[in-house]
Coordinates of C-alpha atoms in Angstrom, one line a residue:
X1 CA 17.8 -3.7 39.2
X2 CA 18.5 -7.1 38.5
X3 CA 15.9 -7.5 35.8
X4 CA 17.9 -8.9 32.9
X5 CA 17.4 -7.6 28.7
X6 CA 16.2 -10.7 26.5
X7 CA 18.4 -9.4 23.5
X8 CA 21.9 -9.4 25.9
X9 CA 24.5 -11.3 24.6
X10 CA 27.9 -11.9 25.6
X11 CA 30.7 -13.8 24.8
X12 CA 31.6 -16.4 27.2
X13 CA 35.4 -17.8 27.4
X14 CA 36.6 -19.9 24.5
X15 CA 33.8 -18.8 22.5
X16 CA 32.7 -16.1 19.9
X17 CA 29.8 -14.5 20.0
X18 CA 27.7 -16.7 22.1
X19 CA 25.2 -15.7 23.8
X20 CA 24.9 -16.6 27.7
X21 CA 22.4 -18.3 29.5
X22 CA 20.7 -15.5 31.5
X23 CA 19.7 -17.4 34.2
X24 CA 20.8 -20.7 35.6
X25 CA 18.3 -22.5 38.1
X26 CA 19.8 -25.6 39.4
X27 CA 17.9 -28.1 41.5
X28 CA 19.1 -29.9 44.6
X29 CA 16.1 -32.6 45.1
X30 CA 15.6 -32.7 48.9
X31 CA 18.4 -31.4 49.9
X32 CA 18.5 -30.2 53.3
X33 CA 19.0 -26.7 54.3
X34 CA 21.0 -27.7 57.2
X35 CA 23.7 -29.9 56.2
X36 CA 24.3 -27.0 53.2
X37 CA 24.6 -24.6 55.6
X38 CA 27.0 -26.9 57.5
X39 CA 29.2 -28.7 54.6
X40 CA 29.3 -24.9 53.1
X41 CA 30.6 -23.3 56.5
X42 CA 33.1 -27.3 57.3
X43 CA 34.6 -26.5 53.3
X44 CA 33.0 -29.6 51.8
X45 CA 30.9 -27.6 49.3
X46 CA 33.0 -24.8 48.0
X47 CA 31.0 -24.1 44.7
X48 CA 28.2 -23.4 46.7
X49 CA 29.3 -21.8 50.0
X50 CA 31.2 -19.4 46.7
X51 CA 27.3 -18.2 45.6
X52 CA 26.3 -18.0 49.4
X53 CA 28.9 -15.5 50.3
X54 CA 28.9 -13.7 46.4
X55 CA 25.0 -14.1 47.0
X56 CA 21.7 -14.2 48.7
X57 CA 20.3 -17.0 50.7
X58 CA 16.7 -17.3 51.3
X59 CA 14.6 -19.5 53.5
X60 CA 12.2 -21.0 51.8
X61 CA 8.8 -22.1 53.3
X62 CA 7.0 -25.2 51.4
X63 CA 3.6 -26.0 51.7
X64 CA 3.1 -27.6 55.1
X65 CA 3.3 -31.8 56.2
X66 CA 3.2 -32.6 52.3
X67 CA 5.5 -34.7 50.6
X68 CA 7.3 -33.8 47.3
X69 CA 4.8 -34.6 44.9
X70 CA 2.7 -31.7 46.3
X71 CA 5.9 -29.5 46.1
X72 CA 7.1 -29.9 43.5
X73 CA 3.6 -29.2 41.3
X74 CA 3.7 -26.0 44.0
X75 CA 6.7 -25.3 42.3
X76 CA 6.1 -25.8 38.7
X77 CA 3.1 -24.0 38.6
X78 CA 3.5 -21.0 41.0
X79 CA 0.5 -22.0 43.3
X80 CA -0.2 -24.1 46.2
X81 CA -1.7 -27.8 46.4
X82 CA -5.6 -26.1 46.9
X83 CA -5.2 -24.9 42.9
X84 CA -3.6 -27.3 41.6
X85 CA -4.9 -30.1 43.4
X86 CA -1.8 -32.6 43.6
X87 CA -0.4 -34.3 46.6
X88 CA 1.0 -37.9 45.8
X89 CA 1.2 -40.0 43.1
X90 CA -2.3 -40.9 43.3
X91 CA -5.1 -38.7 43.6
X92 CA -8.8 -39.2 44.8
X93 CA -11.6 -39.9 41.5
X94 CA -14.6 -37.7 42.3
X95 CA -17.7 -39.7 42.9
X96 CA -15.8 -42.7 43.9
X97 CA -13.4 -44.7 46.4
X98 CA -11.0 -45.2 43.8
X99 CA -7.9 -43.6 42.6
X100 CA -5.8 -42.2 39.7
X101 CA -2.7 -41.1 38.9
X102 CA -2.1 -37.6 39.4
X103 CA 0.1 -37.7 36.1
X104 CA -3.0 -38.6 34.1
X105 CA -4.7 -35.6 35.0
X106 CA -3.1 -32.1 33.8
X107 CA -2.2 -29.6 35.6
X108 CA -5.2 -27.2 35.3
X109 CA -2.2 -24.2 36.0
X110 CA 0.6 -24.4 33.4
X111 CA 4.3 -24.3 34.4
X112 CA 6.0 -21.1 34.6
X113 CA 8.2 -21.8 32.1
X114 CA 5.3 -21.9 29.2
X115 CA 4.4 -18.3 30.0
X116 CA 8.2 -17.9 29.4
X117 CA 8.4 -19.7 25.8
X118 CA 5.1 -17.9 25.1
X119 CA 7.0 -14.6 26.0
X120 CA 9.6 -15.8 23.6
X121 CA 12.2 -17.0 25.7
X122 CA 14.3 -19.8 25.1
X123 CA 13.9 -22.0 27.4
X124 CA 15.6 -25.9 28.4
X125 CA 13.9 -27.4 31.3
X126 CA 15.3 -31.0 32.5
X127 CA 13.9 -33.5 35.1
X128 CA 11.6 -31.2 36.8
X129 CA 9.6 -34.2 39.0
X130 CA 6.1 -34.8 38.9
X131 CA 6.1 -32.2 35.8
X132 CA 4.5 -33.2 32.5
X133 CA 5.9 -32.7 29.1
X134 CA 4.8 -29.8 27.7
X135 CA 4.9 -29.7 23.7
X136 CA 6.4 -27.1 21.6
X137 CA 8.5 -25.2 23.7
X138 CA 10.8 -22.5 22.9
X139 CA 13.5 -24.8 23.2
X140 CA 13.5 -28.3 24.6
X141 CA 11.9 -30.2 27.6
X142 CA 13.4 -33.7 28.8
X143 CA 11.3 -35.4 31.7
X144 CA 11.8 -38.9 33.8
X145 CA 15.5 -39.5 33.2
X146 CA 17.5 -39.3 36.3
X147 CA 14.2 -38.3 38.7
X148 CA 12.9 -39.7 41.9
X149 CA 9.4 -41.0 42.2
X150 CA 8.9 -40.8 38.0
X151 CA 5.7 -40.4 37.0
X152 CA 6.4 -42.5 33.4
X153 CA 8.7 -45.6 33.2
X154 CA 9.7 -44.2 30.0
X155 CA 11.7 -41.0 29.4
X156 CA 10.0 -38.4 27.1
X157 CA 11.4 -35.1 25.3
X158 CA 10.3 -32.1 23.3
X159 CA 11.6 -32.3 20.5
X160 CA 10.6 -36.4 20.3
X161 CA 13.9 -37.7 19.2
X162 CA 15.7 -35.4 22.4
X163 CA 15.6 -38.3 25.1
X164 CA 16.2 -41.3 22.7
X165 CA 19.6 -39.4 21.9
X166 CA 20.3 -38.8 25.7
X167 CA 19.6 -42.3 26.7
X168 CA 21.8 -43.8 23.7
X169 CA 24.7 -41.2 24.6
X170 CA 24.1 -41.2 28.6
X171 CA 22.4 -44.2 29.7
X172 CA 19.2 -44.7 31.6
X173 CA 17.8 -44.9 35.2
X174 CA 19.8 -47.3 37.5
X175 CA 18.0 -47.1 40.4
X176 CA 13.9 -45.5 39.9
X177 CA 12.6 -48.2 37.7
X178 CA 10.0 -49.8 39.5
X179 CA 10.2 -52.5 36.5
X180 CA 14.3 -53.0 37.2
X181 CA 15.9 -53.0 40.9
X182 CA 14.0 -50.2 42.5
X183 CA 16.7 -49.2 44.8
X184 CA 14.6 -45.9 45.6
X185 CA 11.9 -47.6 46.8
X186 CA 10.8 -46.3 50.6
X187 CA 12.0 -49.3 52.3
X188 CA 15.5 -49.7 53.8
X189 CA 18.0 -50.3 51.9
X190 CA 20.2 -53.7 52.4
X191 CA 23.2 -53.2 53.6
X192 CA 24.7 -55.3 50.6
X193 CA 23.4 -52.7 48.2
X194 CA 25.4 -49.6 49.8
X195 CA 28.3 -49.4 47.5
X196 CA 25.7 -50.2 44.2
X197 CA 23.5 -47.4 45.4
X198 CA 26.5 -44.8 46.0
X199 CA 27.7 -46.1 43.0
X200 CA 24.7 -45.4 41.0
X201 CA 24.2 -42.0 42.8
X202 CA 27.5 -40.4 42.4
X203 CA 27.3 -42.1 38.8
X204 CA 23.8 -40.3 37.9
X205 CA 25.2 -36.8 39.0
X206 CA 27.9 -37.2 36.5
X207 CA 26.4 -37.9 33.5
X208 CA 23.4 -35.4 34.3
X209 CA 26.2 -32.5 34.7
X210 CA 27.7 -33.6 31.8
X211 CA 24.4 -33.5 29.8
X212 CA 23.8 -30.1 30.9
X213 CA 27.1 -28.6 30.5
X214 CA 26.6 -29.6 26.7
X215 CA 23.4 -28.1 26.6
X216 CA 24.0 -25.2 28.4
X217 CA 27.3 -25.0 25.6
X218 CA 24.7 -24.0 22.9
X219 CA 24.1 -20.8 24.6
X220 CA 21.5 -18.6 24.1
X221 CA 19.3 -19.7 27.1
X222 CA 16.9 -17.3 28.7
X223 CA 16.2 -19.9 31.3
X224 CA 18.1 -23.1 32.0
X225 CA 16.4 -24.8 34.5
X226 CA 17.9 -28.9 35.9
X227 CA 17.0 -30.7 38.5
X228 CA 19.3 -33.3 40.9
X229 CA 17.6 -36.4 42.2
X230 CA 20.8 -37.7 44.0
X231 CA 20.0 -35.7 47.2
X232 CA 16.7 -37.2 47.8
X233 CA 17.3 -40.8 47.7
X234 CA 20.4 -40.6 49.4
X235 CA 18.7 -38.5 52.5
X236 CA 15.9 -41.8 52.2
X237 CA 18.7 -44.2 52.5
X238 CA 21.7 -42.7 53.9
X239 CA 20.5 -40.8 56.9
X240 CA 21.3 -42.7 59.9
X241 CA 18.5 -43.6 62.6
X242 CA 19.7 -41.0 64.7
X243 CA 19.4 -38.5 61.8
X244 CA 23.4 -38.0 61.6
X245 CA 24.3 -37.6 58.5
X246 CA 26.5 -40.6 56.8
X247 CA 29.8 -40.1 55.0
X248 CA 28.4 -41.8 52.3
X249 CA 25.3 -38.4 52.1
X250 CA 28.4 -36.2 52.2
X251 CA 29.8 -38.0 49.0
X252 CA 26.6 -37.9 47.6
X253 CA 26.6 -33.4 48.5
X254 CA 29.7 -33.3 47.1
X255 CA 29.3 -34.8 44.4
X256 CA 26.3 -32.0 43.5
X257 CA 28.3 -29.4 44.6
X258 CA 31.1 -30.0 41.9
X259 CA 28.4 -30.1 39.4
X260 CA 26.6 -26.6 40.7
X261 CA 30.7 -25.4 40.5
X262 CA 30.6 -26.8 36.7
X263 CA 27.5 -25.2 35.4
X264 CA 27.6 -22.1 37.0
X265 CA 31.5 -22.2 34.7
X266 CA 29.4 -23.1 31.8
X267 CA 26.8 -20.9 32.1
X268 CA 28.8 -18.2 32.0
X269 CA 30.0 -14.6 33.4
X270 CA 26.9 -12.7 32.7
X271 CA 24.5 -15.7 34.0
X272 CA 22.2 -14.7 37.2
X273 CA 22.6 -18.6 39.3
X274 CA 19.9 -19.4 40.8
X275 CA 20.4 -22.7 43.6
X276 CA 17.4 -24.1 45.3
X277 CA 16.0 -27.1 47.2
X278 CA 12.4 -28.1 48.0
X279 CA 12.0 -29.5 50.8
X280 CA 14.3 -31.1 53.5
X281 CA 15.4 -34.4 55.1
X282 CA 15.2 -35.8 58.9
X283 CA 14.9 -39.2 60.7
X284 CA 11.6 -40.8 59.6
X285 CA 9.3 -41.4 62.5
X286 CA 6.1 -41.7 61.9
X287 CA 2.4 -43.4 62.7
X288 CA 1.7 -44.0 58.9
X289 CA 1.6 -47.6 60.1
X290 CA -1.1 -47.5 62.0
X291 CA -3.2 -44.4 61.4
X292 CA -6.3 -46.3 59.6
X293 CA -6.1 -48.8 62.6
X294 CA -6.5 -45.8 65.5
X295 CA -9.3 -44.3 62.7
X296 CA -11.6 -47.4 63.3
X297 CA -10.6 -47.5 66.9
X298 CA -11.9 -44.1 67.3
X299 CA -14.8 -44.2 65.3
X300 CA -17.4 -45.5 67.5
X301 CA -17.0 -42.7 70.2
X302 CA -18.1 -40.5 67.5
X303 CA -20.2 -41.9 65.5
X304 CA -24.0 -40.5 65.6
X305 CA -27.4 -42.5 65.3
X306 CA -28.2 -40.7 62.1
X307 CA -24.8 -41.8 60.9
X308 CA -25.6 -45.2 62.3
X309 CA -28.7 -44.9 60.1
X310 CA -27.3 -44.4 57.3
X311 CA -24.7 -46.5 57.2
X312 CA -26.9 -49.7 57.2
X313 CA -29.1 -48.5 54.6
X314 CA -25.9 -47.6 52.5
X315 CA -23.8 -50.9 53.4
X316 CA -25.1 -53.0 50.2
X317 CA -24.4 -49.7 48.0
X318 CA -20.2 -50.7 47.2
X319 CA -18.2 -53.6 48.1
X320 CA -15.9 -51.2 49.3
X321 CA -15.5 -51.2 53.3
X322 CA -14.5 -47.3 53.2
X323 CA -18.1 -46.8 52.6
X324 CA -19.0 -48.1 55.7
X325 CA -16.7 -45.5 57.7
X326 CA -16.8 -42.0 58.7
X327 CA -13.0 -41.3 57.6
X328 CA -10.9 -42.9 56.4
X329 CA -6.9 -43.0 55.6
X330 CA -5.2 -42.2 51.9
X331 CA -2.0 -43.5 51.4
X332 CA 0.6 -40.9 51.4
X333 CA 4.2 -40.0 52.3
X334 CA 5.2 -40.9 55.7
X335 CA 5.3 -37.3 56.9
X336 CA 1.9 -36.9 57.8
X337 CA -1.3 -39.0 57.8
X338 CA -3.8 -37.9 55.1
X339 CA -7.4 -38.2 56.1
X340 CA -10.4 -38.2 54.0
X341 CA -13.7 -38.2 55.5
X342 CA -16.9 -39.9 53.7
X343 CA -18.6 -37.3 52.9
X344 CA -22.2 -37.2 51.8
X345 CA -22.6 -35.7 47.7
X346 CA -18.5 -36.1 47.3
X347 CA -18.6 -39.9 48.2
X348 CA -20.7 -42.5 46.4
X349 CA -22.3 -43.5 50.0
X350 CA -21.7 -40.7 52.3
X351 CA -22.3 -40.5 55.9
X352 CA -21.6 -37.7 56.7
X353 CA -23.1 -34.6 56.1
X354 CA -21.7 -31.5 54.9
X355 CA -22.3 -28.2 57.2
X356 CA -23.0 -28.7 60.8
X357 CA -22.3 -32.3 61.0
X358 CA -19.2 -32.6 58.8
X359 CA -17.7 -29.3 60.9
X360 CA -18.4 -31.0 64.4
X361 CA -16.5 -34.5 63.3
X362 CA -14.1 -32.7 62.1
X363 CA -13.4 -30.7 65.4
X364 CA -13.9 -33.9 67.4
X365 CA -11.5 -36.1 65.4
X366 CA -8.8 -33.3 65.7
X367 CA -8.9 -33.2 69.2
X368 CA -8.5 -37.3 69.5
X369 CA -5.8 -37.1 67.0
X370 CA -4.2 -34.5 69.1
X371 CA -4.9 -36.5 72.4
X372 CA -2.8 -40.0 71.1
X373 CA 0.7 -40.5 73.2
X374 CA 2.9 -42.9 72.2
X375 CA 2.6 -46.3 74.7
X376 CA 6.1 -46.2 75.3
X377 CA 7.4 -42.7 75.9
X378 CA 3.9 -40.9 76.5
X379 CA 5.2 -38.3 73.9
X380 CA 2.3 -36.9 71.7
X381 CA 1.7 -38.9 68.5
X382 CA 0.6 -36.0 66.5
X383 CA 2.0 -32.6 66.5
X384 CA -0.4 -30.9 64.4
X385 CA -3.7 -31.4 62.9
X386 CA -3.8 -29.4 59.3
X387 CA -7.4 -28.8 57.8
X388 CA -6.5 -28.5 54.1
X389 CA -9.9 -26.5 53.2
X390 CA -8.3 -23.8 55.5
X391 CA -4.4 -24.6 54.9
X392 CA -5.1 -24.6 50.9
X393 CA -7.9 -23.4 49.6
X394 CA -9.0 -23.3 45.7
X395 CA -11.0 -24.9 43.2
X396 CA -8.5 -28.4 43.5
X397 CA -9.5 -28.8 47.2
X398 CA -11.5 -31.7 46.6
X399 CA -8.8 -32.9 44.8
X400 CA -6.7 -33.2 48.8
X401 CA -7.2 -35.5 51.8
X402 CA -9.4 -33.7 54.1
X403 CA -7.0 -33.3 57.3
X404 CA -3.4 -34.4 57.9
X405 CA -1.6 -35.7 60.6
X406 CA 1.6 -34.4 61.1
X407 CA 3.7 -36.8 63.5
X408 CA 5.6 -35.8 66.1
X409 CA 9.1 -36.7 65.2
X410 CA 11.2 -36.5 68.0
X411 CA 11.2 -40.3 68.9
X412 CA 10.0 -43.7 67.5
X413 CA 6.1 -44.6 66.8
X414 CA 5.2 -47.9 68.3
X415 CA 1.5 -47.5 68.7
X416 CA -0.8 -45.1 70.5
X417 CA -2.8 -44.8 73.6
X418 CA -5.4 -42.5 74.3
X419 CA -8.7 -43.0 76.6
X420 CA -10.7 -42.7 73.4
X421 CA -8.6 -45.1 71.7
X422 CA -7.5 -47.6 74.4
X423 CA -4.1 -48.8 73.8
X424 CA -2.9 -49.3 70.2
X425 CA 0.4 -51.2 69.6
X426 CA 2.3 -52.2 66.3
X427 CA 5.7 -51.9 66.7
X428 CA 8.6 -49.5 64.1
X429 CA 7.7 -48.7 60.9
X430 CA 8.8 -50.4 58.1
X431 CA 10.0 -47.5 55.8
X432 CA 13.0 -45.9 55.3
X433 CA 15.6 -43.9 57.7
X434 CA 15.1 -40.7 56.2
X435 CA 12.1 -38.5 55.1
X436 CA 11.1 -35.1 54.4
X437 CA 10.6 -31.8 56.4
X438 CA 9.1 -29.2 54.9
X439 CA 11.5 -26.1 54.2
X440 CA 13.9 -25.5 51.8
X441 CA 16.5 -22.9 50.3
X442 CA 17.4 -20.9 47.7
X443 CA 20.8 -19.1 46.5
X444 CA 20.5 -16.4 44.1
X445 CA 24.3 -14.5 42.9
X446 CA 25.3 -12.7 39.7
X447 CA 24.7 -9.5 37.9
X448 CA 22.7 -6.7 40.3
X449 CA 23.1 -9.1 43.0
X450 CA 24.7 -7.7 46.3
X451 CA 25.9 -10.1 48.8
X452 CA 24.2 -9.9 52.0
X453 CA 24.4 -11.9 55.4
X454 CA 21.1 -11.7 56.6
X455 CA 18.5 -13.9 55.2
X456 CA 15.3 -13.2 53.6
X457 CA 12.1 -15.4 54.1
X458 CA 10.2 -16.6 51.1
X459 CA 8.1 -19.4 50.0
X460 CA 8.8 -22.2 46.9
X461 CA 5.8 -20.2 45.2
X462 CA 7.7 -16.9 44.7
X463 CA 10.6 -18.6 42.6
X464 CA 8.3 -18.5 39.5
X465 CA 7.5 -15.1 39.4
X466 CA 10.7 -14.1 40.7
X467 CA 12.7 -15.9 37.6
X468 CA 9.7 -14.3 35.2
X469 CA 10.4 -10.7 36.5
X470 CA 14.3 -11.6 35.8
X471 CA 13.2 -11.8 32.6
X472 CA 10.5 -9.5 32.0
X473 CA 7.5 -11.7 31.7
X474 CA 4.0 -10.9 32.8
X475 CA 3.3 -13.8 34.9
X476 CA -0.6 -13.6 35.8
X477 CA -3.0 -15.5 38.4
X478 CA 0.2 -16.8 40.0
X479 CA 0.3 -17.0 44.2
X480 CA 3.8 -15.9 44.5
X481 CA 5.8 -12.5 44.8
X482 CA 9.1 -11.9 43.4
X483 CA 12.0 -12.3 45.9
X484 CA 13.3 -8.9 46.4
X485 CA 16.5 -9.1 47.1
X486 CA 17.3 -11.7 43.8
X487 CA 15.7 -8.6 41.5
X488 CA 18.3 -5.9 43.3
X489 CA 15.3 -4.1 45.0
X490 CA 14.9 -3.9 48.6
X491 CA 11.2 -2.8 49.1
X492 CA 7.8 -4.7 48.4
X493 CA 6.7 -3.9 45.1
X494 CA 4.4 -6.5 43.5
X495 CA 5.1 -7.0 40.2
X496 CA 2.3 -10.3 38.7
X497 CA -1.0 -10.9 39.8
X498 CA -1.9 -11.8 43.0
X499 CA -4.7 -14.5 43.7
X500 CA -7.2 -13.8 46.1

């Protein structure tokens, strides 16, 4: 078994009597699971295809038609969006139509790696998106430096003085700073602003690696965990409209790959390396455009008079027109359409009612969302209709849009047409080429590792407790099971706590 002794040491090459990282879990933001397998098999990624073929390579399932804030809290804290209740960068405020930020409401399930400090492992965690900082560590936490979709403008450490020293020594964010030239952003990108953006990409791989490799230099790690951003903006902006991938994303793979190839060197010969991505990357079609339009379209078909009722003794109640509507749409990545519906005792002016009358809506707006056809084509619109009570559940559901739309993506989204609905036309989106798909990988090669061909299916959720059995932490209340074949066993054994 692969499970790994906290008190190992070993001396790596050059050094004396410095103690390895034990295991090295490396980050690929968004990168897609396809063009890996591709660019590993074509030669362009060598330091990867070299784990793949030493390794194991699992198939990861995400948590379905959300985006990567969703994810990557799935990730961090072991359990899915229903627990702890994040799925963009803004989140709904009981009892009103407002917002907030999701990063000014904690986590109500910890990251894995505090159980691991709390264990007494040594652990350095860097750029983990949409992660808090979590104080007094067993080692040291830097957050919002080279990430995607930031939560804080301003980077942050544990210990304090940690990030001012990285960005004196390294330089800050060139293109994520909504308050600079926020070349991430999710429209197109120029086509003036290619070479900056490469530029700025390949640039930000560099100095990350090189930030890592001197961390990882002070040895003694029981967990070294860094993420890449590069692979997610350049799958937004360098994915053609055809989905082909550019030769400018190739530059941008490669560029990770020689820094996987470097720390796996650094880490060292007795270091378990663990490579993984969240979610993938595909041409972004999508009716995120025009969902709220087809919701009031729709409306009136189902409406009831009770609902009618109550709506005109409820209009004077907020200035906000959602309160007038039986569901409504919350912003979200272009993926899917998030749905919420106004829902009496969970809304300030409900109309509808929970029970019978919010169960039939539900069923009747699913099968008009499922009915729309693109004008042009007549392809579907939709090609799945997720209830996220069902999909997710836990205490954070109320937290979540109530349904989401997952587009079809096969073809452009001008509008749709329905005989509910009428005909509905808006034109392309204005967002960028590329978005997400959910799915994503993970590599796992070193010590008790046997290489294998065939590939194993697991889900984001069981990297936690798979990196916490590696190193012989309890990891309780945690939705996840360890990856089998990463921990050298080859049958089912559960080793944390399984959620109901």
């Amino acid at each position: 078994m692969a499970v790994i002794d906290p008190s190992h040491s070993s001396t790596r090459r050059g050094h004396s009597a410095v103690p390895n990282t034990q295991v090295l879990l490396i980050g690929l933001d968004s990168a897609d699971r396809g063009l890996v397998d591709r660019w590993c098999d074509a030669g362009h990624l060598p330091a990867i295809a070299a784990l793949r073929d030493r390794g194991v390579w699992a198939n990861l399932s995400t948590p379905e038609a959300v985006g990567d804030d969703a994810v990557w809290a799935s990730f961090a804290t072991g359990v899915p969006p229903g627990r702890h209740g994040r799925f963009f960068w803004n989140t709904v405020d009981r009892g009103r139509y407002d917002w907030v930020m999701s990063r000014d409401r904690p986590p109500p399930v910890p990251p894995f790696w505090v159980a691991l400090s709390d264990a007494g492992r040594r652990v350095a965690v860097i750029d983990v998106p949409k992660c808090p900082l979590t104080p007094n560590l067993h080692g040291r936490q830097l957050v919002d430096w080279l990430t995607h979709g930031r939560d804080y403008a301003k980077t942050q450490s544990d210990p304090p003085e940690w990030a001012e020293e990285v960005l004196r020594q390294f330089g800050g964010d060139a293109t994520d700073v909504p308050t600079g030239e926020f070349l991430c952003a999710g429209t197109p990108l120029p086509e003036e602003k290619r070479p900056v953006f490469r530029h700025h990409m390949l640039d930000g791989i560099e100095r990350k690696s090189r930030l890592a490799t001197e961390v990882l230099a002070e040895g003694g790690w029981d967990l070294f965990l860094v993420v890449f951003k590069e692979s997610h903006c350049a799958g937004h902006k360098f994915l053609g409209d055809d989905g082909a991938a550019t030769p400018d994303l190739l530059e941008v793979y490669r560029a990770m790959d020689r820094a996987v190839g470097r720390l796996v060197e650094a880490a060292g010969e007795g270091c378990l390396s663990l490579v993984f991505s969240d979610l993938g990357m595909s041409t972004n079609e999508t009716g995120e455009h025009f969902l709220d339009q087809a919701l009031a379209r729709l409306e009136p078909g189902m409406i009831t008079w009770r609902q009618r009722l109550r709506r005109r003794l409820r209009w004077n109640a907020t200035k906000d027109k959602r309160a007038g509507r039986l569901a409504f749409q919350w912003e979200h990545n272009e993926m899917s359409g998030a749905i919420r519906f106004n829902l009496h005792g969970r809304e300030p002016s409900g109309l509808v009612r929970p029970g019978a009358e919010h169960e039939e809506l539900r069923r009747r707006l699913t099968r008009e969302l499922l009915a729309l056809r693109d004008p042009d084509s007549g392809r579907p619109v939709v090609r799945a209709v997720i209830d996220t009570a069902t999909a997710f559940p836990g205490e954070e559901t109320g937290r979540l849009p109530d349904l989401l739309a997952e587009w079809e993506r096969s073809g452009p989204l001008v509008g749709a047409t329905s005989p509910a609905l009428g005909v509905l036309r808006v034109g392309p989106h204005p967002y960028r080429p590329g978005n997400h798909v959910s799915g994503g990988f993970c590599i796992a090669a070193g010590p008790g590792i046997a290489a294998r061909t065939e590939r194993p299916d697991a889900s984001l959720l069981d990297i936690a407790p798979t990196v916490a059995r590696l190193l012989a932490v309890d990891l309780p209340g945690r939705n996840g099971r360890t990856i089998d074949a990463f921990v050298g066993i080859e049958e089912a054994r559960p080793t944390v706590a399984q959620s109901p």
